[in-house]
């Protein structure tokens, strides 16, 4: 069985689940999911710039409302549970955990622990971080020792 570590920042949509579960055709894939709530991952200014770059001015204005701290963890836990249930309902074994600190260290540890074949980073676009190669996928390519695939979420959760 092929093992993918899936790094996400919000609940997977049905389109996201279909996309990641069909990447390898008929081959059975199990998923190890790492979720870091968006409120803990990037500072508000970078998120607001990304929203403006996407033409989502209303979202940029609401960045101050993004949950952080304990509130972000409870939202993140619900998003993780929804994502795991959706992956399992599609027929893929899936386990997961929240990341509170140092996402790349957690990723590297999980890749080794699970004997993962690949990493899939599935997030909304983060133009500022991607431009400077500071996004998860760019940084993970130098750290985990397996192929890293960067995908964008199909729609908002």
PDB file of C-alpha atoms in Angstrom:
ATOM      1  CA  UNK A   1       0.000   0.000   0.000  1.00  0.00           C
ATOM      2  CA  UNK A   2       1.198   3.500  -0.891  1.00  0.00           C
ATOM      3  CA  UNK A   3       1.460   5.909   2.065  1.00  0.00           C
ATOM      4  CA  UNK A   4       0.987   9.656   1.648  1.00  0.00           C
ATOM      5  CA  UNK A   5       1.472  12.271   4.324  1.00  0.00           C
ATOM      6  CA  UNK A   6      -1.097  14.984   3.670  1.00  0.00           C
ATOM      7  CA  UNK A   7      -0.399  18.455   5.132  1.00  0.00           C
ATOM      8  CA  UNK A   8      -3.471  20.674   5.306  1.00  0.00           C
ATOM      9  CA  UNK A   9      -4.580  23.876   7.025  1.00  0.00           C
ATOM     10  CA  UNK A  10      -8.371  23.432   6.927  1.00  0.00           C
ATOM     11  CA  UNK A  11     -10.990  20.752   6.414  1.00  0.00           C
ATOM     12  CA  UNK A  12     -10.815  18.913   3.104  1.00  0.00           C
ATOM     13  CA  UNK A  13     -13.666  19.518   0.690  1.00  0.00           C
ATOM     14  CA  UNK A  14     -15.246  16.647  -1.225  1.00  0.00           C
ATOM     15  CA  UNK A  15     -13.360  17.816  -4.343  1.00  0.00           C
ATOM     16  CA  UNK A  16     -10.071  17.734  -2.402  1.00  0.00           C
ATOM     17  CA  UNK A  17     -10.781  14.219  -1.133  1.00  0.00           C
ATOM     18  CA  UNK A  18     -11.595  12.974  -4.615  1.00  0.00           C
ATOM     19  CA  UNK A  19      -8.458  14.626  -6.001  1.00  0.00           C
ATOM     20  CA  UNK A  20      -5.984  13.170  -3.481  1.00  0.00           C
ATOM     21  CA  UNK A  21      -7.570   9.714  -3.403  1.00  0.00           C
ATOM     22  CA  UNK A  22      -7.401   9.333  -7.186  1.00  0.00           C
ATOM     23  CA  UNK A  23      -3.864  10.664  -7.749  1.00  0.00           C
ATOM     24  CA  UNK A  24      -2.464   7.143  -7.981  1.00  0.00           C
ATOM     25  CA  UNK A  25      -5.183   5.568 -10.083  1.00  0.00           C
ATOM     26  CA  UNK A  26      -6.282   2.186  -8.769  1.00  0.00           C
ATOM     27  CA  UNK A  27      -3.432   1.827  -6.256  1.00  0.00           C
ATOM     28  CA  UNK A  28      -4.651   1.755  -2.642  1.00  0.00           C
ATOM     29  CA  UNK A  29      -3.357   4.760  -0.656  1.00  0.00           C
ATOM     30  CA  UNK A  30      -3.331   5.300   3.087  1.00  0.00           C
ATOM     31  CA  UNK A  31      -3.101   8.820   4.471  1.00  0.00           C
ATOM     32  CA  UNK A  32      -1.334  10.291   7.458  1.00  0.00           C
ATOM     33  CA  UNK A  33      -2.837  13.763   7.857  1.00  0.00           C
ATOM     34  CA  UNK A  34      -1.141  16.712   9.538  1.00  0.00           C
ATOM     35  CA  UNK A  35      -3.287  19.790  10.091  1.00  0.00           C
ATOM     36  CA  UNK A  36      -2.036  23.114  11.348  1.00  0.00           C
ATOM     37  CA  UNK A  37      -4.883  25.573  11.804  1.00  0.00           C
ATOM     38  CA  UNK A  38      -4.475  28.606   9.579  1.00  0.00           C
ATOM     39  CA  UNK A  39      -4.610  30.961  12.544  1.00  0.00           C
ATOM     40  CA  UNK A  40      -1.378  29.485  13.870  1.00  0.00           C
ATOM     41  CA  UNK A  41       0.520  29.217  10.593  1.00  0.00           C
ATOM     42  CA  UNK A  42       1.068  32.665   9.125  1.00  0.00           C
ATOM     43  CA  UNK A  43       0.764  36.149  10.352  1.00  0.00           C
ATOM     44  CA  UNK A  44      -2.272  38.214   9.505  1.00  0.00           C
ATOM     45  CA  UNK A  45      -0.472  40.596   7.169  1.00  0.00           C
ATOM     46  CA  UNK A  46       0.730  37.773   4.879  1.00  0.00           C
ATOM     47  CA  UNK A  47      -2.744  36.226   4.840  1.00  0.00           C
ATOM     48  CA  UNK A  48      -4.309  39.595   4.019  1.00  0.00           C
ATOM     49  CA  UNK A  49      -1.835  40.125   1.148  1.00  0.00           C
ATOM     50  CA  UNK A  50      -2.721  36.672  -0.205  1.00  0.00           C
ATOM     51  CA  UNK A  51      -6.426  37.544  -0.028  1.00  0.00           C
ATOM     52  CA  UNK A  52      -5.845  40.807  -1.895  1.00  0.00           C
ATOM     53  CA  UNK A  53      -3.765  38.990  -4.542  1.00  0.00           C
ATOM     54  CA  UNK A  54      -6.689  36.604  -5.043  1.00  0.00           C
ATOM     55  CA  UNK A  55      -9.118  39.510  -5.373  1.00  0.00           C
ATOM     56  CA  UNK A  56     -10.853  38.573  -2.118  1.00  0.00           C
ATOM     57  CA  UNK A  57     -10.927  41.982  -0.476  1.00  0.00           C
ATOM     58  CA  UNK A  58     -13.705  41.008   1.941  1.00  0.00           C
ATOM     59  CA  UNK A  59     -11.530  38.134   3.202  1.00  0.00           C
ATOM     60  CA  UNK A  60      -8.565  40.480   3.692  1.00  0.00           C
ATOM     61  CA  UNK A  61     -10.683  42.721   5.899  1.00  0.00           C
ATOM     62  CA  UNK A  62     -11.811  39.720   7.988  1.00  0.00           C
ATOM     63  CA  UNK A  63      -8.310  38.321   8.648  1.00  0.00           C
ATOM     64  CA  UNK A  64      -8.467  39.778  12.155  1.00  0.00           C
ATOM     65  CA  UNK A  65     -11.368  37.394  12.847  1.00  0.00           C
ATOM     66  CA  UNK A  66      -9.279  34.262  12.133  1.00  0.00           C
ATOM     67  CA  UNK A  67      -9.239  32.125  15.288  1.00  0.00           C
ATOM     68  CA  UNK A  68      -5.926  31.852  17.083  1.00  0.00           C
ATOM     69  CA  UNK A  69      -4.599  30.074  20.162  1.00  0.00           C
ATOM     70  CA  UNK A  70      -6.984  27.660  21.897  1.00  0.00           C
ATOM     71  CA  UNK A  71      -9.871  28.661  19.628  1.00  0.00           C
ATOM     72  CA  UNK A  72      -7.825  27.770  16.536  1.00  0.00           C
ATOM     73  CA  UNK A  73      -6.990  24.376  18.053  1.00  0.00           C
ATOM     74  CA  UNK A  74     -10.645  23.467  18.595  1.00  0.00           C
ATOM     75  CA  UNK A  75     -11.538  24.587  15.060  1.00  0.00           C
ATOM     76  CA  UNK A  76      -8.525  22.654  13.794  1.00  0.00           C
ATOM     77  CA  UNK A  77      -9.530  19.494  15.663  1.00  0.00           C
ATOM     78  CA  UNK A  78     -12.991  19.601  14.081  1.00  0.00           C
ATOM     79  CA  UNK A  79     -11.463  20.176  10.640  1.00  0.00           C
ATOM     80  CA  UNK A  80      -9.134  17.219  11.159  1.00  0.00           C
ATOM     81  CA  UNK A  81     -11.988  14.941  12.221  1.00  0.00           C
ATOM     82  CA  UNK A  82     -14.082  15.951   9.195  1.00  0.00           C
ATOM     83  CA  UNK A  83     -11.131  15.379   6.861  1.00  0.00           C
ATOM     84  CA  UNK A  84     -10.302  11.959   8.295  1.00  0.00           C
ATOM     85  CA  UNK A  85     -13.947  10.866   8.095  1.00  0.00           C
ATOM     86  CA  UNK A  86     -14.133  11.987   4.454  1.00  0.00           C
ATOM     87  CA  UNK A  87     -10.940  10.121   3.508  1.00  0.00           C
ATOM     88  CA  UNK A  88     -12.146   6.961   5.273  1.00  0.00           C
ATOM     89  CA  UNK A  89     -15.569   7.224   3.607  1.00  0.00           C
ATOM     90  CA  UNK A  90     -13.784   7.230   0.252  1.00  0.00           C
ATOM     91  CA  UNK A  91     -12.214   3.888   1.164  1.00  0.00           C
ATOM     92  CA  UNK A  92      -8.760   5.141   2.189  1.00  0.00           C
ATOM     93  CA  UNK A  93      -7.275   4.345   5.590  1.00  0.00           C
ATOM     94  CA  UNK A  94      -6.481   7.637   7.343  1.00  0.00           C
ATOM     95  CA  UNK A  95      -4.980   8.742  10.641  1.00  0.00           C
ATOM     96  CA  UNK A  96      -4.113  12.264  11.662  1.00  0.00           C
ATOM     97  CA  UNK A  97      -2.958  14.778  14.192  1.00  0.00           C
ATOM     98  CA  UNK A  98      -2.823  18.513  14.769  1.00  0.00           C
ATOM     99  CA  UNK A  99       0.463  20.378  14.544  1.00  0.00           C
ATOM    100  CA  UNK A 100       0.919  23.002  17.189  1.00  0.00           C
ATOM    101  CA  UNK A 101       4.560  23.985  16.618  1.00  0.00           C
ATOM    102  CA  UNK A 102       7.267  23.481  14.018  1.00  0.00           C
ATOM    103  CA  UNK A 103       5.268  21.942  11.142  1.00  0.00           C
ATOM    104  CA  UNK A 104       8.321  20.810   9.176  1.00  0.00           C
ATOM    105  CA  UNK A 105       9.823  19.002  12.144  1.00  0.00           C
ATOM    106  CA  UNK A 106       6.491  17.229  12.681  1.00  0.00           C
ATOM    107  CA  UNK A 107       6.354  16.412   8.981  1.00  0.00           C
ATOM    108  CA  UNK A 108       9.850  14.941   8.906  1.00  0.00           C
ATOM    109  CA  UNK A 109       9.148  12.815  11.989  1.00  0.00           C
ATOM    110  CA  UNK A 110       5.877  11.512  10.575  1.00  0.00           C
ATOM    111  CA  UNK A 111       7.419  10.685   7.178  1.00  0.00           C
ATOM    112  CA  UNK A 112      10.049   8.589   8.944  1.00  0.00           C
ATOM    113  CA  UNK A 113       7.615   7.031  11.430  1.00  0.00           C
ATOM    114  CA  UNK A 114       5.068   6.063   8.763  1.00  0.00           C
ATOM    115  CA  UNK A 115       7.605   5.067   6.102  1.00  0.00           C
ATOM    116  CA  UNK A 116       5.775   7.475   3.793  1.00  0.00           C
ATOM    117  CA  UNK A 117       6.243   7.330   0.033  1.00  0.00           C
ATOM    118  CA  UNK A 118       5.360  10.989  -0.579  1.00  0.00           C
ATOM    119  CA  UNK A 119       4.168  14.231   0.958  1.00  0.00           C
ATOM    120  CA  UNK A 120       1.189  16.135  -0.414  1.00  0.00           C
ATOM    121  CA  UNK A 121       0.843  19.756   0.705  1.00  0.00           C
ATOM    122  CA  UNK A 122      -2.741  20.838   0.042  1.00  0.00           C
ATOM    123  CA  UNK A 123      -3.457  24.465   0.943  1.00  0.00           C
ATOM    124  CA  UNK A 124      -4.932  27.662  -0.391  1.00  0.00           C
ATOM    125  CA  UNK A 125      -2.406  29.714  -2.372  1.00  0.00           C
ATOM    126  CA  UNK A 126       0.047  31.669  -0.215  1.00  0.00           C
ATOM    127  CA  UNK A 127       1.630  33.903  -2.812  1.00  0.00           C
ATOM    128  CA  UNK A 128       4.035  35.824  -0.601  1.00  0.00           C
ATOM    129  CA  UNK A 129       5.454  32.691   1.034  1.00  0.00           C
ATOM    130  CA  UNK A 130       5.587  30.822  -2.282  1.00  0.00           C
ATOM    131  CA  UNK A 131       7.364  33.703  -4.025  1.00  0.00           C
ATOM    132  CA  UNK A 132      10.123  33.590  -1.403  1.00  0.00           C
ATOM    133  CA  UNK A 133      10.057  29.762  -1.239  1.00  0.00           C
ATOM    134  CA  UNK A 134       9.030  29.871   2.415  1.00  0.00           C
ATOM    135  CA  UNK A 135       5.861  27.808   1.974  1.00  0.00           C
ATOM    136  CA  UNK A 136       5.599  24.291   3.418  1.00  0.00           C
ATOM    137  CA  UNK A 137       6.196  22.494   0.123  1.00  0.00           C
ATOM    138  CA  UNK A 138       9.308  24.452  -0.832  1.00  0.00           C
ATOM    139  CA  UNK A 139      10.870  24.012   2.593  1.00  0.00           C
ATOM    140  CA  UNK A 140       9.834  20.348   2.928  1.00  0.00           C
ATOM    141  CA  UNK A 141      11.585  19.387  -0.313  1.00  0.00           C
ATOM    142  CA  UNK A 142      14.913  19.992   1.440  1.00  0.00           C
ATOM    143  CA  UNK A 143      13.985  18.185   4.628  1.00  0.00           C
ATOM    144  CA  UNK A 144      11.900  15.014   4.238  1.00  0.00           C
ATOM    145  CA  UNK A 145      13.709  12.793   1.735  1.00  0.00           C
ATOM    146  CA  UNK A 146      10.602  11.801  -0.259  1.00  0.00           C
ATOM    147  CA  UNK A 147       8.826  13.505  -3.183  1.00  0.00           C
ATOM    148  CA  UNK A 148       6.745  16.547  -2.182  1.00  0.00           C
ATOM    149  CA  UNK A 149       3.713  17.513  -4.251  1.00  0.00           C
ATOM    150  CA  UNK A 150       2.187  20.987  -3.857  1.00  0.00           C
ATOM    151  CA  UNK A 151      -1.554  21.172  -4.623  1.00  0.00           C
ATOM    152  CA  UNK A 152      -4.085  23.944  -4.154  1.00  0.00           C
ATOM    153  CA  UNK A 153      -7.434  23.372  -2.479  1.00  0.00           C
ATOM    154  CA  UNK A 154     -10.272  23.123  -4.972  1.00  0.00           C
ATOM    155  CA  UNK A 155     -12.670  25.305  -3.054  1.00  0.00           C
ATOM    156  CA  UNK A 156     -13.210  26.926   0.299  1.00  0.00           C
ATOM    157  CA  UNK A 157     -14.236  24.628   3.145  1.00  0.00           C
TER     158      UNK A 157
END
